[in-house]
PDB file of N, CA and C in Angstrom:
ATOM      1  N   MET G 137      58.173 122.020  39.894  1.00 71.00           N
ATOM      2  CA  MET G 137      59.606 120.440  39.029  1.00 71.00           C
ATOM      3  C   MET G 137      59.654 119.565  38.622  1.00 71.00           C
ATOM      4  N   VAL G 138      57.740 119.391  38.962  1.00 78.00           N
ATOM      5  CA  VAL G 138      56.891 117.823  38.083  1.00 78.00           C
ATOM      6  C   VAL G 138      57.233 117.775  36.703  1.00 78.00           C
ATOM      7  N   THR G 139      56.565 118.934  35.997  1.00 81.00           N
ATOM      8  CA  THR G 139      56.712 118.510  34.661  1.00 81.00           C
ATOM      9  C   THR G 139      58.089 119.316  34.125  1.00 81.00           C
ATOM     10  N   ARG G 140      59.067 119.946  34.330  1.00 84.00           N
ATOM     11  CA  ARG G 140      60.222 120.278  34.596  1.00 84.00           C
ATOM     12  C   ARG G 140      61.301 119.536  33.356  1.00 84.00           C
ATOM     13  N   GLN G 141      61.398 118.522  33.105  1.00 85.00           N
ATOM     14  CA  GLN G 141      62.250 117.688  32.379  1.00 85.00           C
ATOM     15  C   GLN G 141      61.339 116.336  32.279  1.00 85.00           C
ATOM     16  N   THR G 142      60.192 116.922  31.359  1.00 86.00           N
ATOM     17  CA  THR G 142      58.988 115.319  30.399  1.00 86.00           C
ATOM     18  C   THR G 142      59.991 115.377  28.951  1.00 86.00           C
ATOM     19  N   THR G 143      59.455 114.568  28.701  1.00 87.00           N
ATOM     20  CA  THR G 143      60.067 114.210  27.239  1.00 87.00           C
ATOM     21  C   THR G 143      58.489 114.654  26.676  1.00 87.00           C
ATOM     22  N   MET G 144      57.390 115.300  26.165  1.00 85.00           N
ATOM     23  CA  MET G 144      55.754 115.325  26.247  1.00 85.00           C
ATOM     24  C   MET G 144      55.183 116.456  27.454  1.00 85.00           C
ATOM     25  N   PRO G 145      54.656 117.017  25.847  1.00 83.00           N
ATOM     26  CA  PRO G 145      53.410 117.822  27.080  1.00 83.00           C
ATOM     27  C   PRO G 145      53.085 117.226  28.197  1.00 83.00           C
ATOM     28  N   ALA G 146      53.058 118.483  29.400  1.00 84.00           N
ATOM     29  CA  ALA G 146      52.413 118.008  30.036  1.00 84.00           C
ATOM     30  C   ALA G 146      52.389 119.345  31.106  1.00 84.00           C
ATOM     31  N   VAL G 147      51.395 118.577  32.178  1.00 85.00           N
ATOM     32  CA  VAL G 147      50.576 119.565  32.843  1.00 85.00           C
ATOM     33  C   VAL G 147      49.889 118.943  34.230  1.00 85.00           C
ATOM     34  N   LEU G 148      50.395 120.255  35.146  1.00 89.00           N
ATOM     35  CA  LEU G 148      50.271 119.814  36.518  1.00 89.00           C
ATOM     36  C   LEU G 148      48.973 120.422  36.772  1.00 89.00           C
ATOM     37  N   LEU G 149      48.131 119.803  37.395  1.00 93.00           N
ATOM     38  CA  LEU G 149      46.513 120.523  38.307  1.00 93.00           C
ATOM     39  C   LEU G 149      46.496 120.324  39.505  1.00 93.00           C
ATOM     40  N   GLU G 150      46.046 121.769  39.723  1.00 94.00           N
ATOM     41  CA  GLU G 150      45.763 121.155  41.224  1.00 94.00           C
ATOM     42  C   GLU G 150      44.383 121.764  41.565  1.00 94.00           C
ATOM     43  N   ILE G 151      43.504 120.833  41.804  1.00 95.00           N
ATOM     44  CA  ILE G 151      42.180 121.405  41.203  1.00 95.00           C
ATOM     45  C   ILE G 151      41.335 121.660  42.977  1.00 95.00           C
ATOM     46  N   GLY G 152      42.088 121.423  43.872  1.00 95.00           N
ATOM     47  CA  GLY G 152      41.875 122.110  44.982  1.00 95.00           C
ATOM     48  C   GLY G 152      42.587 121.678  45.962  1.00 95.00           C
ATOM     49  N   PHE G 153      42.657 122.240  47.263  1.00 95.00           N
ATOM     50  CA  PHE G 153      43.189 121.352  48.243  1.00 95.00           C
ATOM     51  C   PHE G 153      42.092 121.019  49.614  1.00 95.00           C
ATOM     52  N   LEU G 154      43.116 120.119  49.745  1.00 93.00           N
ATOM     53  CA  LEU G 154      42.010 119.022  50.746  1.00 93.00           C
ATOM     54  C   LEU G 154      42.726 119.736  52.630  1.00 93.00           C
ATOM     55  N   SER G 155      43.309 121.005  52.416  1.00 96.00           N
ATOM     56  CA  SER G 155      43.776 121.089  53.698  1.00 96.00           C
ATOM     57  C   SER G 155      43.150 122.312  54.074  1.00 96.00           C
ATOM     58  N   ASN G 156      42.442 123.050  52.164  1.00 96.00           N
ATOM     59  CA  ASN G 156      40.752 124.418  53.076  1.00 96.00           C
ATOM     60  C   ASN G 156      39.534 122.395  52.868  1.00 96.00           C
ATOM     61  N   PRO G 157      38.952 123.271  54.423  1.00 96.00           N
ATOM     62  CA  PRO G 157      37.834 122.385  54.371  1.00 96.00           C
ATOM     63  C   PRO G 157      36.726 122.374  53.580  1.00 96.00           C
ATOM     64  N   GLN G 158      36.216 123.484  52.743  1.00 96.00           N
ATOM     65  CA  GLN G 158      35.159 124.335  51.569  1.00 96.00           C
ATOM     66  C   GLN G 158      35.419 123.139  50.670  1.00 96.00           C
ATOM     67  N   GLU G 159      36.642 123.373  50.087  1.00 96.00           N
ATOM     68  CA  GLU G 159      37.289 122.973  48.818  1.00 96.00           C
ATOM     69  C   GLU G 159      36.995 121.499  49.113  1.00 96.00           C
ATOM     70  N   GLU G 160      38.048 120.811  50.314  1.00 96.00           N
ATOM     71  CA  GLU G 160      37.312 119.122  50.811  1.00 96.00           C
ATOM     72  C   GLU G 160      35.794 119.011  50.192  1.00 96.00           C
ATOM     73  N   ILE G 161      35.044 119.672  50.974  1.00 96.00           N
ATOM     74  CA  ILE G 161      33.624 119.419  50.796  1.00 96.00           C
ATOM     75  C   ILE G 161      33.401 119.156  49.461  1.00 96.00           C
ATOM     76  N   THR G 162      33.797 120.060  48.581  1.00 96.00           N
ATOM     77  CA  THR G 162      33.267 120.195  47.001  1.00 96.00           C
ATOM     78  C   THR G 162      34.059 119.621  46.050  1.00 96.00           C
ATOM     79  N   MET G 163      35.437 119.224  47.227  1.00 96.00           N
ATOM     80  CA  MET G 163      36.138 117.959  45.663  1.00 96.00           C
ATOM     81  C   MET G 163      35.547 116.613  45.840  1.00 96.00           C
ATOM     82  N   TRP G 164      34.843 116.219  46.938  1.00 96.00           N
ATOM     83  CA  TRP G 164      33.680 115.164  47.605  1.00 96.00           C
ATOM     84  C   TRP G 164      33.037 114.739  46.760  1.00 96.00           C
ATOM     85  N   ASN G 165      32.113 116.077  45.973  1.00 97.00           N
ATOM     86  CA  ASN G 165      30.670 115.662  45.077  1.00 97.00           C
ATOM     87  C   ASN G 165      30.385 115.247  44.146  1.00 97.00           C
ATOM     88  N   GLU G 166      29.746 114.079  43.707  1.00 98.00           N
ATOM     89  CA  GLU G 166      29.857 113.667  42.277  1.00 98.00           C
ATOM     90  C   GLU G 166      29.842 114.632  41.311  1.00 98.00           C
ATOM     91  N   LYS G 167      28.823 115.507  41.155  1.00 98.00           N
ATOM     92  CA  LYS G 167      29.141 115.945  40.169  1.00 98.00           C
ATOM     93  C   LYS G 167      29.889 116.936  40.094  1.00 98.00           C
ATOM     94  N   PHE G 168      30.538 117.740  40.542  1.00 97.00           N
ATOM     95  CA  PHE G 168      32.047 118.535  41.112  1.00 97.00           C
ATOM     96  C   PHE G 168      33.337 117.471  40.011  1.00 97.00           C
ATOM     97  N   GLN G 169      33.185 116.479  40.691  1.00 97.00           N
ATOM     98  CA  GLN G 169      34.077 115.524  40.136  1.00 97.00           C
ATOM     99  C   GLN G 169      34.156 115.001  38.795  1.00 97.00           C
ATOM    100  N   LEU G 170      32.629 115.098  38.008  1.00 98.00           N
ATOM    101  CA  LEU G 170      32.335 115.180  36.653  1.00 98.00           C
ATOM    102  C   LEU G 170      32.393 116.079  36.235  1.00 98.00           C
ATOM    103  N   HIS G 171      32.330 117.756  36.693  1.00 98.00           N
ATOM    104  CA  HIS G 171      32.694 118.547  35.855  1.00 98.00           C
ATOM    105  C   HIS G 171      34.277 118.551  35.509  1.00 98.00           C
ATOM    106  N   VAL G 172      34.905 118.158  36.620  1.00 97.00           N
ATOM    107  CA  VAL G 172      36.442 118.985  36.478  1.00 97.00           C
ATOM    108  C   VAL G 172      36.580 117.484  35.183  1.00 97.00           C
ATOM    109  N   ALA G 173      36.754 116.406  35.508  1.00 97.00           N
ATOM    110  CA  ALA G 173      36.808 115.417  34.356  1.00 97.00           C
ATOM    111  C   ALA G 173      36.596 115.374  33.040  1.00 97.00           C
ATOM    112  N   LYS G 174      35.340 116.171  32.737  1.00 97.00           N
ATOM    113  CA  LYS G 174      34.799 116.626  32.139  1.00 97.00           C
ATOM    114  C   LYS G 174      35.683 117.821  31.314  1.00 97.00           C
ATOM    115  N   SER G 175      35.897 118.643  31.832  1.00 96.00           N
ATOM    116  CA  SER G 175      36.624 119.746  31.743  1.00 96.00           C
ATOM    117  C   SER G 175      38.528 119.476  31.165  1.00 96.00           C
ATOM    118  N   ILE G 176      38.502 118.625  32.147  1.00 95.00           N
ATOM    119  CA  ILE G 176      39.960 117.809  32.150  1.00 95.00           C
ATOM    120  C   ILE G 176      40.347 117.700  30.179  1.00 95.00           C
ATOM    121  N   ALA G 177      38.974 116.737  29.718  1.00 94.00           N
ATOM    122  CA  ALA G 177      38.523 115.953  28.942  1.00 94.00           C
ATOM    123  C   ALA G 177      38.756 117.160  27.267  1.00 94.00           C
ATOM    124  N   GLU G 178      38.180 117.976  27.938  1.00 94.00           N
ATOM    125  CA  GLU G 178      37.742 118.688  26.748  1.00 94.00           C
ATOM    126  C   GLU G 178      39.088 119.781  26.330  1.00 94.00           C
ATOM    127  N   GLY G 179      39.711 120.188  27.209  1.00 92.00           N
ATOM    128  CA  GLY G 179      41.200 120.669  27.203  1.00 92.00           C
ATOM    129  C   GLY G 179      42.633 120.352  26.658  1.00 92.00           C
ATOM    130  N   ILE G 180      42.102 118.785  27.289  1.00 90.00           N
ATOM    131  CA  ILE G 180      43.562 117.867  25.386  1.00 90.00           C
ATOM    132  C   ILE G 180      43.105 117.974  24.866  1.00 90.00           C
ATOM    133  N   GLU G 181      41.778 117.892  24.585  1.00 92.00           N
ATOM    134  CA  GLU G 181      40.521 117.308  23.211  1.00 92.00           C
ATOM    135  C   GLU G 181      41.367 118.413  22.513  1.00 92.00           C
ATOM    136  N   ASP G 182      41.273 120.122  22.979  1.00 92.00           N
ATOM    137  CA  ASP G 182      41.274 120.685  22.708  1.00 92.00           C
ATOM    138  C   ASP G 182      42.796 121.218  22.220  1.00 92.00           C
ATOM    139  N   PHE G 183      43.691 120.741  22.915  1.00 89.00           N
ATOM    140  CA  PHE G 183      45.313 121.321  23.113  1.00 89.00           C
ATOM    141  C   PHE G 183      45.540 119.469  22.030  1.00 89.00           C
ATOM    142  N   LEU G 184      45.047 118.763  21.250  1.00 90.00           N
ATOM    143  CA  LEU G 184      45.285 117.785  20.318  1.00 90.00           C
ATOM    144  C   LEU G 184      44.721 118.567  19.349  1.00 90.00           C
ATOM    145  N   GLN G 185      43.372 119.430  19.347  1.00 89.00           N
ATOM    146  CA  GLN G 185      43.612 119.806  18.099  1.00 89.00           C
ATOM    147  C   GLN G 185      42.191 118.062  17.378  1.00 89.00           C
ATOM    148  N   VAL G 186      41.159 117.665  18.576  1.00 87.00           N
ATOM    149  CA  VAL G 186      40.435 116.230  18.296  1.00 87.00           C
ATOM    150  C   VAL G 186      39.518 116.976  18.572  1.00 87.00           C
ATOM    151  N   SER G 187      38.130 116.238  18.064  1.00 72.00           N
ATOM    152  CA  SER G 187      36.866 116.108  18.894  1.00 72.00           C
ATOM    153  C   SER G 187      36.482 115.013  18.897  1.00 72.00           C
ATOM    154  N   GLN G 188      34.895 114.774  19.600  1.00 66.00           N
ATOM    155  CA  GLN G 188      34.654 113.826  20.053  1.00 66.00           C
ATOM    156  C   GLN G 188      33.339 113.531  19.325  1.00 66.00           C
TER     157      GLN G 188
END
């Protein structure tokens, strides 16, 4: 429902779940956070067909 009635391309990302203790530990890891952020940015660049 979150992305159903948007006027532009949209995506909902579920990187992990805080209800899962192991995933919570992983999500607090700075290296993991940077990897996720870089991957999201690369996905957006790919979709828009741009590069840095």
